[in-house]
Structures are given as C-alpha cells and as structure tokens.
CSV table of N, CA and C in Angstrom, one decimal:
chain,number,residue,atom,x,y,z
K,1353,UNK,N,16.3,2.7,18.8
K,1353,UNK,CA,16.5,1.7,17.8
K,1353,UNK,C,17.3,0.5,18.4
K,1354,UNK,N,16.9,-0.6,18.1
K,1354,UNK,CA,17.4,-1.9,18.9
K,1354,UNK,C,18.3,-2.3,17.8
K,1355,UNK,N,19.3,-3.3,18.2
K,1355,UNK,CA,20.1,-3.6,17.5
K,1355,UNK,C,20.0,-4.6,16.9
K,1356,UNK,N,20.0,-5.4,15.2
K,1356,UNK,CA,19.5,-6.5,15.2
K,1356,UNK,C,19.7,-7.5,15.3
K,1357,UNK,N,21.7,-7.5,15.7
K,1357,UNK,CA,22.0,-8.6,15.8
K,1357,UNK,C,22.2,-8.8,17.2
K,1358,UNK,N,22.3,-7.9,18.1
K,1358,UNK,CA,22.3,-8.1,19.3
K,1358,UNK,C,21.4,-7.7,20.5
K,1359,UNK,N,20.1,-7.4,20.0
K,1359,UNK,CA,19.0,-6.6,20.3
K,1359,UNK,C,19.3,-5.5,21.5
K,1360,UNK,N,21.2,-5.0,21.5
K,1360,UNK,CA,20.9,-3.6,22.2
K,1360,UNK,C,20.3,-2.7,22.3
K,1361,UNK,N,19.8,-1.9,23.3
K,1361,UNK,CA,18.6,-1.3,22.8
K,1361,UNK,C,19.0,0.4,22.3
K,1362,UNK,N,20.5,0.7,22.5
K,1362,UNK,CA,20.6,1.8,21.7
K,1362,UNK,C,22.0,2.0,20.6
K,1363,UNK,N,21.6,2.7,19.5
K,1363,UNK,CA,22.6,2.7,18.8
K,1363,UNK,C,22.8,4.2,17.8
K,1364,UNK,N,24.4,4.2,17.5
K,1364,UNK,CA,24.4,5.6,17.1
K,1364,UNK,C,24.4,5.4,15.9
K,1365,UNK,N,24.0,7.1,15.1
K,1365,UNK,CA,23.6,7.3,13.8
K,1365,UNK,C,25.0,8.1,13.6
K,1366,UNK,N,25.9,7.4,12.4
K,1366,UNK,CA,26.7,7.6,11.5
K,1366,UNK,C,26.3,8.6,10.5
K,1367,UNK,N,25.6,8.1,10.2
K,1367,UNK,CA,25.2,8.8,8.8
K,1367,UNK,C,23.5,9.3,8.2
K,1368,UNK,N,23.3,10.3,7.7
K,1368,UNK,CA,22.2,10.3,7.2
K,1368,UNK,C,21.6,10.9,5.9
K,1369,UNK,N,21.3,10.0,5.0
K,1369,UNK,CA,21.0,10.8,3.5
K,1369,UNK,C,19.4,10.7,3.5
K,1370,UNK,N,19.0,11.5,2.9
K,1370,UNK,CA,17.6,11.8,2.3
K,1370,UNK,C,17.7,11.0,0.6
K,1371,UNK,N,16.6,10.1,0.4
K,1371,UNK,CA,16.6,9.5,-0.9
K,1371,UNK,C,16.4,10.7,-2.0
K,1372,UNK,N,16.3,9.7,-3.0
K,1372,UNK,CA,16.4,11.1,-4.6
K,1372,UNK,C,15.4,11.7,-4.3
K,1373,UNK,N,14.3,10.6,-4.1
K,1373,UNK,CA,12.7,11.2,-4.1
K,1373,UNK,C,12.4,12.4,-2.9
K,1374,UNK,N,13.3,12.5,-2.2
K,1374,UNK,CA,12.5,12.6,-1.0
K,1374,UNK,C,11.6,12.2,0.0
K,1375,UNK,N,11.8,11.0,-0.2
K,1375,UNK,CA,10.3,10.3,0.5
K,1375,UNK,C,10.3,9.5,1.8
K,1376,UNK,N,12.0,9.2,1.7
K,1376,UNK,CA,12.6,8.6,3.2
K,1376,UNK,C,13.9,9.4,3.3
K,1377,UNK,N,14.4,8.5,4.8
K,1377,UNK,CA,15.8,8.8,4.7
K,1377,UNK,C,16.2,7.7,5.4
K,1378,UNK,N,17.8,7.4,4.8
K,1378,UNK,CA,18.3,6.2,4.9
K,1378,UNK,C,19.4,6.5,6.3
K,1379,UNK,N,19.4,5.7,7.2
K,1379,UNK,CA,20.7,6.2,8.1
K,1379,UNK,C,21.2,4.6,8.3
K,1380,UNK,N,22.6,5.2,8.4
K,1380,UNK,CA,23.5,4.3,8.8
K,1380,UNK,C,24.3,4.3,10.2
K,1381,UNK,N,24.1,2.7,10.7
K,1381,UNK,CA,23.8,2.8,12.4
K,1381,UNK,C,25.1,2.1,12.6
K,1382,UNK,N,25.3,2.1,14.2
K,1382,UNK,CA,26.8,1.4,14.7
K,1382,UNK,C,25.8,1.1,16.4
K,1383,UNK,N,26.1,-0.2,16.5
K,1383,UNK,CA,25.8,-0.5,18.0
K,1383,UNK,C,26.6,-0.7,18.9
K,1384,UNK,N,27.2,0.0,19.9
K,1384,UNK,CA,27.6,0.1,20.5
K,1384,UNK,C,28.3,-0.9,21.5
K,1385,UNK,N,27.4,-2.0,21.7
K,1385,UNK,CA,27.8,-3.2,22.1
K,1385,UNK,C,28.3,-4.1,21.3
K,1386,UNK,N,27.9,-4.2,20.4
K,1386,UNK,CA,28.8,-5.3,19.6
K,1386,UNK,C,29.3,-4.6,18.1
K,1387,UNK,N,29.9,-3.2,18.1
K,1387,UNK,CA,29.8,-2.2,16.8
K,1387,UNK,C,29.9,-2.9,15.5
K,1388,UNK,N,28.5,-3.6,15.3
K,1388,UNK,CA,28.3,-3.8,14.1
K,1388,UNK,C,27.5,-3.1,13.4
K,1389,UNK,N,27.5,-2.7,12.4
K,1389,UNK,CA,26.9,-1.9,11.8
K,1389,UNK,C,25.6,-1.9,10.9
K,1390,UNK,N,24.5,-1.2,10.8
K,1390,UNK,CA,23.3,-1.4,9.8
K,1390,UNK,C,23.0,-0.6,9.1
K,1391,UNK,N,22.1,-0.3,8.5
K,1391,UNK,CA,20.9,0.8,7.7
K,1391,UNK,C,19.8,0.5,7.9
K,1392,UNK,N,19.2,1.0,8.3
K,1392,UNK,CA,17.3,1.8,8.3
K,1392,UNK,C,17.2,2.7,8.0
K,1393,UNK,N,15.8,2.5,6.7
K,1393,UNK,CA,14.8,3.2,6.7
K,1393,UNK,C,13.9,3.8,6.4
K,1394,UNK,N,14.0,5.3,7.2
K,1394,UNK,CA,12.6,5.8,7.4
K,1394,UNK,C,11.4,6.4,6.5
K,1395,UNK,N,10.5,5.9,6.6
K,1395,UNK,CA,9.7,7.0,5.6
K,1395,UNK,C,8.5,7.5,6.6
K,1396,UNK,N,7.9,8.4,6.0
K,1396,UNK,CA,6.7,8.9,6.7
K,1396,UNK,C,5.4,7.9,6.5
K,1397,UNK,N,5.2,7.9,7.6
K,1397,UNK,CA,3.3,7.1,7.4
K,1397,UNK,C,2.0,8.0,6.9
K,1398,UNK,N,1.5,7.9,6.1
K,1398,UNK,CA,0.6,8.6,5.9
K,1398,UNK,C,-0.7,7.9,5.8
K,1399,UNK,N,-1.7,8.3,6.6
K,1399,UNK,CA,-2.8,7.8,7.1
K,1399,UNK,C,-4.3,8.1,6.4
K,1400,UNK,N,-5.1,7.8,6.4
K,1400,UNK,CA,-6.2,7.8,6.3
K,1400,UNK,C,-7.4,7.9,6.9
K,1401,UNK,N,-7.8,9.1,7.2
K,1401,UNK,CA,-8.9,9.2,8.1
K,1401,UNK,C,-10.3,9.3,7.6
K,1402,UNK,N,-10.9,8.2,7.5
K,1402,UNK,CA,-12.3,7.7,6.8
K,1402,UNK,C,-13.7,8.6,7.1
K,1403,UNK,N,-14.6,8.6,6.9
K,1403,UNK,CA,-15.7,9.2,7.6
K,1403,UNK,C,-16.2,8.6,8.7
K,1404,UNK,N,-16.0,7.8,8.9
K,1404,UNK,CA,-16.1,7.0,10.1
K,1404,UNK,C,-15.6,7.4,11.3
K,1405,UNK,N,-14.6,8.1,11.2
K,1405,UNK,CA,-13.0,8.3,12.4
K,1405,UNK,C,-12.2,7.7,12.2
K,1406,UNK,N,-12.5,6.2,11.6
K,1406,UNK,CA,-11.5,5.0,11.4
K,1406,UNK,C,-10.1,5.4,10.8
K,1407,UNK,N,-8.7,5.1,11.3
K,1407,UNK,CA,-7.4,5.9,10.9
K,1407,UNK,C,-7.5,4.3,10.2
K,1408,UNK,N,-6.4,4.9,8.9
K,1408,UNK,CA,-5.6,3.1,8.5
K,1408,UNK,C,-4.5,3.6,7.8
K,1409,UNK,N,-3.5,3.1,7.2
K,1409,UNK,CA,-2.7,3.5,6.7
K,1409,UNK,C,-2.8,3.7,5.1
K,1410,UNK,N,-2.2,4.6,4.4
K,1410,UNK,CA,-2.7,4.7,3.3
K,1410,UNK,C,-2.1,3.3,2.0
K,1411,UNK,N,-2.9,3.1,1.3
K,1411,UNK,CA,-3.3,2.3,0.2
K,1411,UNK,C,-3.1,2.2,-0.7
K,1412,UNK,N,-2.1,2.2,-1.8
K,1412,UNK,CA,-1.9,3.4,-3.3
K,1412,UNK,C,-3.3,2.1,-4.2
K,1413,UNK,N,-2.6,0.5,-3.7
K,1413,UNK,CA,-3.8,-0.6,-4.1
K,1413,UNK,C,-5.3,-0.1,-4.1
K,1414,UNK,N,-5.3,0.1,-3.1
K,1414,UNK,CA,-6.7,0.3,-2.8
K,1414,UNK,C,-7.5,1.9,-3.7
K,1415,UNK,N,-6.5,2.9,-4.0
K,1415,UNK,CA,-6.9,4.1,-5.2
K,1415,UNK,C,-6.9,3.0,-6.5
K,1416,UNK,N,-6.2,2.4,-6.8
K,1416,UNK,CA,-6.0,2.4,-8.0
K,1416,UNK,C,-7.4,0.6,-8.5
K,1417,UNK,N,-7.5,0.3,-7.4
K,1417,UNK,CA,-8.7,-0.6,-7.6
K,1417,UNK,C,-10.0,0.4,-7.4
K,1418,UNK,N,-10.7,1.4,-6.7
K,1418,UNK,CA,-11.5,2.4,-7.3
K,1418,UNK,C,-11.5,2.6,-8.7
K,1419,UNK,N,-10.2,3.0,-9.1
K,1419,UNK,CA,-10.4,3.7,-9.9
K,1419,UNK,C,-10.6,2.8,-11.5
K,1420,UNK,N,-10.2,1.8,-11.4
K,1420,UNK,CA,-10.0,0.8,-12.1
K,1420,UNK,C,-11.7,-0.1,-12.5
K,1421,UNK,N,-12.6,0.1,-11.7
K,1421,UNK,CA,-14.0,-0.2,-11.5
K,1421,UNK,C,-14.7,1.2,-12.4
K,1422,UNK,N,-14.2,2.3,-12.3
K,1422,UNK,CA,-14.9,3.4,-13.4
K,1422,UNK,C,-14.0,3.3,-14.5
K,1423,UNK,N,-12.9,2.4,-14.8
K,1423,UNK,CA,-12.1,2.5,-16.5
K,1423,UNK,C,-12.5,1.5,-16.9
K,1424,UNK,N,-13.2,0.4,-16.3
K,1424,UNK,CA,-13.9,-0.7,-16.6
K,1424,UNK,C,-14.4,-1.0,-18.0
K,1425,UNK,N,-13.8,-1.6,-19.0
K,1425,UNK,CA,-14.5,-1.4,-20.4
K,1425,UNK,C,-14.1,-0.5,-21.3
K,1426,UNK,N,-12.9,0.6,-20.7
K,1426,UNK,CA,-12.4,1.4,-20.7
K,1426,UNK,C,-10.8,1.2,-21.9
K,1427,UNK,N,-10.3,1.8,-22.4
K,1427,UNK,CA,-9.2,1.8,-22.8
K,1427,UNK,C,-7.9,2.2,-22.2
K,1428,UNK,N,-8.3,1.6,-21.0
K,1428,UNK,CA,-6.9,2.2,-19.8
K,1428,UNK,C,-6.1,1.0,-19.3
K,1429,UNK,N,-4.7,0.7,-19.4
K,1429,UNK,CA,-4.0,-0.1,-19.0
K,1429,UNK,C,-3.7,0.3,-17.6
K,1430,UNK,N,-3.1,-1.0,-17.4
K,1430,UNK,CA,-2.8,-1.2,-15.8
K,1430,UNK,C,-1.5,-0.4,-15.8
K,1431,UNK,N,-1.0,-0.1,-16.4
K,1431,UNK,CA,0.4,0.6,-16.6
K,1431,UNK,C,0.2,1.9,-15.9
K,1432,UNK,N,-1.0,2.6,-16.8
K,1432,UNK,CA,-1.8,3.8,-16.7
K,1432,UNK,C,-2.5,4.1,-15.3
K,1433,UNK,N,-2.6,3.0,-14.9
K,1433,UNK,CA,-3.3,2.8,-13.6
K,1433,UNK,C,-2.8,2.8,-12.5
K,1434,UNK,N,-0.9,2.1,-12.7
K,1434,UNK,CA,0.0,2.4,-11.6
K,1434,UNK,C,0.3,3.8,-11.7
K,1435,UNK,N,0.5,5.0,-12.6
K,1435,UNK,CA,1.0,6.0,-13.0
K,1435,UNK,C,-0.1,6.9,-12.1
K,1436,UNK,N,-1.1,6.8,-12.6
K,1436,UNK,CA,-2.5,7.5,-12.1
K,1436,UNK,C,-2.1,7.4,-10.2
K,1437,UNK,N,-2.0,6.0,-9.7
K,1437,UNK,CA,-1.8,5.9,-8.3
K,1437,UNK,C,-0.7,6.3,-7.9
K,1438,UNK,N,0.4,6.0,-8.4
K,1438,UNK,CA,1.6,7.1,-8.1
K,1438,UNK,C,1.7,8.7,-8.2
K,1439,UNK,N,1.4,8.9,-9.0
K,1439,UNK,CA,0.6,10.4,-9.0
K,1439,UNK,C,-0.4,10.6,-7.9
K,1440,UNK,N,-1.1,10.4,-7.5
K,1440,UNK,CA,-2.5,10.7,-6.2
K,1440,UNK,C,-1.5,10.7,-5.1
K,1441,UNK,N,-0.7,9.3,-5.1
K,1441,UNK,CA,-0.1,9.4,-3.6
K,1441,UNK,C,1.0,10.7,-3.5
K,1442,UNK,N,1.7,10.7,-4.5
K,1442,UNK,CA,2.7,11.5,-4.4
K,1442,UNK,C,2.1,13.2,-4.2
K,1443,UNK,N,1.0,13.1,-5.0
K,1443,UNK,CA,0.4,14.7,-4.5
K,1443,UNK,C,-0.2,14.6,-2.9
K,1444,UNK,N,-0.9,13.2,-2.3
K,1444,UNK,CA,-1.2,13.5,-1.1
K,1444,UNK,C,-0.1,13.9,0.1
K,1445,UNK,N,1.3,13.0,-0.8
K,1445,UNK,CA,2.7,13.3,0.6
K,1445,UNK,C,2.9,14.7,0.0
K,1446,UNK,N,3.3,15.1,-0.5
K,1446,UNK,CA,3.4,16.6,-1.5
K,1446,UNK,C,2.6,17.5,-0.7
K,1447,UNK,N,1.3,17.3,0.1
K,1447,UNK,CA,0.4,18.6,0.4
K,1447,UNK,C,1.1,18.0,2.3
K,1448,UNK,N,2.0,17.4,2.4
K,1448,UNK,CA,3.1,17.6,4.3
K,1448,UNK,C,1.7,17.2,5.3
K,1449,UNK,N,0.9,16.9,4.6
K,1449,UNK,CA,0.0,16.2,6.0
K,1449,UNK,C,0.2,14.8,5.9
K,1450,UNK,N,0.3,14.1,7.0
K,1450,UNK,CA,0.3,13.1,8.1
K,1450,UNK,C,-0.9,12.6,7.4
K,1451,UNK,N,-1.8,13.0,7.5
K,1451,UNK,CA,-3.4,12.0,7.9
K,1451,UNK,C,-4.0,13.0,6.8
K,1452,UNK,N,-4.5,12.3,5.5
K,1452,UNK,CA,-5.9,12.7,4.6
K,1452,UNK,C,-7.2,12.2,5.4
K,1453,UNK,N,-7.7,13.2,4.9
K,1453,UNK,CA,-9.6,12.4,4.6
K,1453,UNK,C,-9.7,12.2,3.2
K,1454,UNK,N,-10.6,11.0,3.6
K,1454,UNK,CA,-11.1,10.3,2.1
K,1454,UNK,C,-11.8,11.4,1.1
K,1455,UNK,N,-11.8,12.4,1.6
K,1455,UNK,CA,-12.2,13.4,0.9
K,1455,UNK,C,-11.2,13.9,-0.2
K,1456,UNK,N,-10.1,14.1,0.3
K,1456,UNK,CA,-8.8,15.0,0.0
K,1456,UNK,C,-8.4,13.7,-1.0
K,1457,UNK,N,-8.5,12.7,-0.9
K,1457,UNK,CA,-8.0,10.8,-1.6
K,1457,UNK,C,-9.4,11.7,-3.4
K,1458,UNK,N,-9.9,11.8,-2.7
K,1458,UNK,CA,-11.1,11.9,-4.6
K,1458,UNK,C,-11.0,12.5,-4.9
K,1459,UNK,N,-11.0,14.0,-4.2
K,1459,UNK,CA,-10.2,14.8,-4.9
K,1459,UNK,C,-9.0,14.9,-5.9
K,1460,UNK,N,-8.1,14.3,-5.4
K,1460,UNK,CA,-6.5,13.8,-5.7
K,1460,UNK,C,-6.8,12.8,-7.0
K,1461,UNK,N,-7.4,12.2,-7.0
K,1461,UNK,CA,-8.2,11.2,-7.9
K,1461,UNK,C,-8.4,11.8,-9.1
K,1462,UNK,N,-9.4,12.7,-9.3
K,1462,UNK,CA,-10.0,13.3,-10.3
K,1462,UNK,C,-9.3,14.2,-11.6
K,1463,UNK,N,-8.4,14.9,-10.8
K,1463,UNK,CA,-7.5,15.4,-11.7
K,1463,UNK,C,-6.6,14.5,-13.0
K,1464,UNK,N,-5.7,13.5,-12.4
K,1464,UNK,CA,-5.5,12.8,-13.4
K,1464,UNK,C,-6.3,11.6,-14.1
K,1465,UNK,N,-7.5,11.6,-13.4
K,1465,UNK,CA,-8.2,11.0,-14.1
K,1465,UNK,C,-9.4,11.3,-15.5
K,1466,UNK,N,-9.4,12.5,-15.2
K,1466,UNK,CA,-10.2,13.4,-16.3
K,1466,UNK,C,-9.0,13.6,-17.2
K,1467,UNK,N,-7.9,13.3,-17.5
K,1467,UNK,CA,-7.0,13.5,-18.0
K,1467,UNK,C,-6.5,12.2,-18.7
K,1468,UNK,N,-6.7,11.1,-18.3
K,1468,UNK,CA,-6.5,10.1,-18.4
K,1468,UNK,C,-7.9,9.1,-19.5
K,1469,UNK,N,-9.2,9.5,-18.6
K,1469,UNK,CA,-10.4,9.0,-20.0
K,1469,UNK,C,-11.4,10.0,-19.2
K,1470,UNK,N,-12.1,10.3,-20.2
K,1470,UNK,CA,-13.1,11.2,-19.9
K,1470,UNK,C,-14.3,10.5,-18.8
K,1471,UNK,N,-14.3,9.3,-19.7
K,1471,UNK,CA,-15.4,8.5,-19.0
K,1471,UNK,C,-16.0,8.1,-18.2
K,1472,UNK,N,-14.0,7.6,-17.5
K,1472,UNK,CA,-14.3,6.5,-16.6
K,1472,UNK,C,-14.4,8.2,-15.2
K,1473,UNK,N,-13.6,9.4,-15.4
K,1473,UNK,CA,-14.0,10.6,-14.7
K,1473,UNK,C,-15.3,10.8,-14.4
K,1474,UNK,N,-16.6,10.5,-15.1
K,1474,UNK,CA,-17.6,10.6,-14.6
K,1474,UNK,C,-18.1,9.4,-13.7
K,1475,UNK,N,-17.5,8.2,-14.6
K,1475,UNK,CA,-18.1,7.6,-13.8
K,1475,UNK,C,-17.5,7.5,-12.2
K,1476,UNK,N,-16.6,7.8,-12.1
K,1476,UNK,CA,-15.7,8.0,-10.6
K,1476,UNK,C,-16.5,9.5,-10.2
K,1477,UNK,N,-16.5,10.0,-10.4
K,1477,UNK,CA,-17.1,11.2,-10.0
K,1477,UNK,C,-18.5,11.2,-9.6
K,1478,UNK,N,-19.6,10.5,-10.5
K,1478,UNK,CA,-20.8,10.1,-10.1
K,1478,UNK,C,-20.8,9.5,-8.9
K,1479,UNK,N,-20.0,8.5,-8.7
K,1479,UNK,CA,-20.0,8.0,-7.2
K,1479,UNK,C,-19.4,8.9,-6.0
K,1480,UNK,N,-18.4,10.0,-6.6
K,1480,UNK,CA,-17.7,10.2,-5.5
K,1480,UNK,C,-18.5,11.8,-5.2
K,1481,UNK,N,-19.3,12.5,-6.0
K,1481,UNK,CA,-19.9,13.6,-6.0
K,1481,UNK,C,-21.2,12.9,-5.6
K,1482,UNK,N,-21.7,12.0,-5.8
K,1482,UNK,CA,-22.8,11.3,-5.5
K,1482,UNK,C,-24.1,12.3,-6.0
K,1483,UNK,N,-23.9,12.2,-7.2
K,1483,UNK,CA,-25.0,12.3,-8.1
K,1483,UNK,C,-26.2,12.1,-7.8
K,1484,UNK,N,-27.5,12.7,-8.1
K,1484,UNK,CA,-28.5,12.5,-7.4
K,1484,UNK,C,-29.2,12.1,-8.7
K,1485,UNK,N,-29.0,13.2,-9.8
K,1485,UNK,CA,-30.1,12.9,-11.0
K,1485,UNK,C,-29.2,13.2,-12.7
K,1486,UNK,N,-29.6,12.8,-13.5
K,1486,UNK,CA,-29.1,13.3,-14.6
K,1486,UNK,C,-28.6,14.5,-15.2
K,1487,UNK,N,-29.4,15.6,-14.5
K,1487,UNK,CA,-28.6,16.7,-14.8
K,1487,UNK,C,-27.7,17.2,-14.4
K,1488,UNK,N,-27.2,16.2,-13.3
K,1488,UNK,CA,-25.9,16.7,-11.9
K,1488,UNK,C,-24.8,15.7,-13.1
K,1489,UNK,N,-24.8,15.1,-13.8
K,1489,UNK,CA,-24.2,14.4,-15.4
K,1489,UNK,C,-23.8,15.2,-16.2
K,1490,UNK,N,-24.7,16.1,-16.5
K,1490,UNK,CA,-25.1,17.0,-17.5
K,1490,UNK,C,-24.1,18.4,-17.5
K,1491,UNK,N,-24.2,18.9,-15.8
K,1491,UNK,CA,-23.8,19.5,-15.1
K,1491,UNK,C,-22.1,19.6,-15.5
K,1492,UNK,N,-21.8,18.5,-15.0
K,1492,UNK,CA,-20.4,18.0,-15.1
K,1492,UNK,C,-19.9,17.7,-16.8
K,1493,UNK,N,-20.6,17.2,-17.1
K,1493,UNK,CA,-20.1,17.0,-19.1
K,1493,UNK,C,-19.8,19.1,-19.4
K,1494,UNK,N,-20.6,19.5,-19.3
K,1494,UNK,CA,-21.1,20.9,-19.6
K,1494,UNK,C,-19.4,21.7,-18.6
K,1495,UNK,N,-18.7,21.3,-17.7
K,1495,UNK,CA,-18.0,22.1,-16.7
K,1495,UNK,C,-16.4,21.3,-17.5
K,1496,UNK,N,-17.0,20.2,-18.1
K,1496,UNK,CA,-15.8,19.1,-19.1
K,1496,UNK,C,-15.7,19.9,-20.1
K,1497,UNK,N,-16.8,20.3,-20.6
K,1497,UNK,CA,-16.4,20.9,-22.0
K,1497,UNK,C,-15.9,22.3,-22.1
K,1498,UNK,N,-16.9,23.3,-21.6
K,1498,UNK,CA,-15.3,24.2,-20.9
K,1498,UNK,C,-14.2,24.3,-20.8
K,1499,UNK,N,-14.1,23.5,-19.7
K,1499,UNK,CA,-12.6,23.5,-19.6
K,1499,UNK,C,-11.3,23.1,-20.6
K,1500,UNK,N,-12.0,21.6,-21.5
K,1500,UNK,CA,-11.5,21.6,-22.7
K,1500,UNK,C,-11.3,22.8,-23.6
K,1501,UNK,N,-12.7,23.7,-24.0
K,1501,UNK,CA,-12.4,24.8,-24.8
K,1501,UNK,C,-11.6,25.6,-24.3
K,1502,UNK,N,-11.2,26.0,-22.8
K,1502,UNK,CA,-10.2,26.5,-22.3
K,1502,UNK,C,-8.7,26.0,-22.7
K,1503,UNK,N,-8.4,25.2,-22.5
K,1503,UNK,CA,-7.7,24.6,-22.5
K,1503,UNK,C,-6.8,24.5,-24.1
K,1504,UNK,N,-8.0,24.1,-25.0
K,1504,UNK,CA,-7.9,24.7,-26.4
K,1504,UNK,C,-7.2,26.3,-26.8
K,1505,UNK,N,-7.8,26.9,-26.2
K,1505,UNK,CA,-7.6,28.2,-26.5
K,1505,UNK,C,-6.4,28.5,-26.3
K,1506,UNK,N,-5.7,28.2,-25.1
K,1506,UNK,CA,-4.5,28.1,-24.2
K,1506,UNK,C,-3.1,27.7,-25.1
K,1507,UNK,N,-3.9,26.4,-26.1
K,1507,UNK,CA,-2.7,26.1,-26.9
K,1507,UNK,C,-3.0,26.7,-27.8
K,1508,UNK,N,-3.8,27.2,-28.1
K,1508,UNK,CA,-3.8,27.9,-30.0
K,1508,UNK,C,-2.6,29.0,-30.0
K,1509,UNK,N,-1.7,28.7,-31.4
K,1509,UNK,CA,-1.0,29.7,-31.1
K,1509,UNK,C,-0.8,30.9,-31.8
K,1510,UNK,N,-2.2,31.0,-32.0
K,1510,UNK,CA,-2.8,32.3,-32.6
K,1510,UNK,C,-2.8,32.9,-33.8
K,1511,UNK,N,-2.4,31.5,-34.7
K,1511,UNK,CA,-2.8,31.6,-35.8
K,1511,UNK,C,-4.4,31.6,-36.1
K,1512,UNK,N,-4.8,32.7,-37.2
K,1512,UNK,CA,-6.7,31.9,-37.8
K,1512,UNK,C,-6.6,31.2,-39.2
K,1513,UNK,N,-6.8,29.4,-39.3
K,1513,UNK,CA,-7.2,29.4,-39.9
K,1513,UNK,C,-8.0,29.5,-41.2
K,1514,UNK,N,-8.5,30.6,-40.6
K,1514,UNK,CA,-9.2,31.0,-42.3
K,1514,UNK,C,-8.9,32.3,-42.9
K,1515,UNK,N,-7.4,32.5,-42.3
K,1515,UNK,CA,-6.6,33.5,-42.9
K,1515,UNK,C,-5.7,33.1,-43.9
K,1516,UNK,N,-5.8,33.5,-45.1
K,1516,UNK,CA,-5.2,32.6,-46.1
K,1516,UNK,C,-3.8,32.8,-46.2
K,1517,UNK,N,-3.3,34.2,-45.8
K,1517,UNK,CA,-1.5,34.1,-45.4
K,1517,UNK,C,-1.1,32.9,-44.9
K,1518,UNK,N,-1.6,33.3,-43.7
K,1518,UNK,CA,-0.9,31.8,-42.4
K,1518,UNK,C,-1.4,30.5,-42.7
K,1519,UNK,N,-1.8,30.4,-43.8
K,1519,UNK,CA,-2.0,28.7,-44.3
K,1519,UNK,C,-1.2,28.4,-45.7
K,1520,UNK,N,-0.5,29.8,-46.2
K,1520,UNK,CA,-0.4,29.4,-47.4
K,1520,UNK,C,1.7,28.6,-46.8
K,1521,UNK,N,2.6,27.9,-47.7
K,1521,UNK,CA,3.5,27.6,-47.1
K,1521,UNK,C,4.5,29.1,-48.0
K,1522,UNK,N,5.9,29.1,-47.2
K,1522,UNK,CA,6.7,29.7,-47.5
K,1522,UNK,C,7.1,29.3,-48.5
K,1523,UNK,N,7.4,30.7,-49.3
K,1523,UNK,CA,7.9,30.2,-50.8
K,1523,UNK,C,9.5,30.5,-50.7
K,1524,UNK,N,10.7,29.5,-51.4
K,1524,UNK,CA,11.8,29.7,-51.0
K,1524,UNK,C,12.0,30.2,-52.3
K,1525,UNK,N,13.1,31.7,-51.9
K,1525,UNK,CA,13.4,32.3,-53.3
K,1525,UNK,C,14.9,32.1,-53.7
C-alpha cells in the first residue's frame, strides 16, 4: 500500500475493524516515512462470469434495470427495486464466492421477485427460463399457485371456518 501523501511504498496497519455489515474492513495506516496517518477500505470484488467467459465486475444497476423492464407497467416502485437489488447482491456475497455466473445472478433474482409482483416474475422468468411455448407459462402459473396454497396452509392457524365455536366471539361473564 503506497502512501498518499508521500507515495512511500510501504506502510503499517494500526488498526483493523470489520464494518457492521460485514462487507469490508476498514484499516488504519501509519507511513513510515513521513508517519502520517490514513484509512482504507477494503471490500471484496465480486465478479461476474457471463456465458461468454467474459469476467466484469458485479452490477447491483445493472440487476435492478433487468428487472425493472419485467415490472414495467407494474405497480413496483423504484424504492422496491433498490430493496429487490440489495437483496440479490447481498445473497450473491452471502453464498463466499468471488465470481457468479449469470446463471446464479436469475436465480438470486427470482425469489424476491415472485414475492414482490407476480407478474413482472413471469415475465423475468420467461426470458430467463427461456420459454419456448405457452404451456412452459402455464407450467410456471400452475408451480405459482402451489406454492401459494402452500404457503397458505403454513399460515392457517388451524382454525375451520365453518366451525361455528371458533367463529362465535367470547362471551365475558
């Protein structure tokens, strides 16, 4: 590490904290030649490895403009859309690899986006599953609704409705 006010080219580390998030870590430097003192810092690079082979660095912009083209028309704020991209990235640094494939990126995508509008999920999904015909639509609505009825079930808290005890209210005596 060079120095920046005197471009020595080595300097000691004082100090070193890990941020709240864990995403960097900050150190505090002393140069030796002129002991003035700094902070840098570090975070991990996480990369992107295309189908192509092409490496680049990762994008959160570039998820959240995808995704933004299937909420199109959509009832989804840009708010929702920074949230959604901070979420994807933070699950891609989260799984400790260096380098995704764009594969692992739509993946990461899909989850809070089926959660976010039903809609714009397919229509991201149609492109990213690459849909051939209407029933590969069909397919997926049919694997949506499932899961919802799952999911349903999951919260019921086991009352029946058409049990007329557990509907009637408490009488206070």
């Amino acid at each position: 590490m060079h120095c920046p006010y005197c471009r020595h080219c080595d300097t000691r580390v004082l100090d070193t904290r890990v941020s709240e998030d864990g995403a960097s870590i900050r150190r505090r430097r002393q140069c030796p030649a002129c002991e003035r003192r700094f902070t840098t810092i570090e975070q991990t690079q996480l990369v992107v490895v295309k189908r192509s082979g092409v490496v680049e660095p990762f994008n959160r912009d570039k998820v959240i403009t995808g995704v933004r083209k299937a909420c199109k028309g959509r009832p989804v704020t840009e708010a929702q859309l920074a949230r959604l991209g901070q979420r994807v990235e933070e699950a891609l640094r989260a799984s400790g690899q260096a380098e995704v494939a764009t594969e692992n990126i739509g993946i990461a995508i899909l989850g809070p986006l089926s959660e976010l509008d039903p809609v714009a999920y397919l229509r991201f999904a149609s492109v990213y599953k690459n849909y051939g015909s209407a029933d590969d639509f069909l397919d997926e609505i049919a694997q949506m609704r499932s899961s919802a009825t799952k999911s349903a079930e999951e919260r019921d808290d086991g009352l029946d409705p058409s049990d007329e005890q557990n509907c009637q209210p408490a009488l206070a005596l």
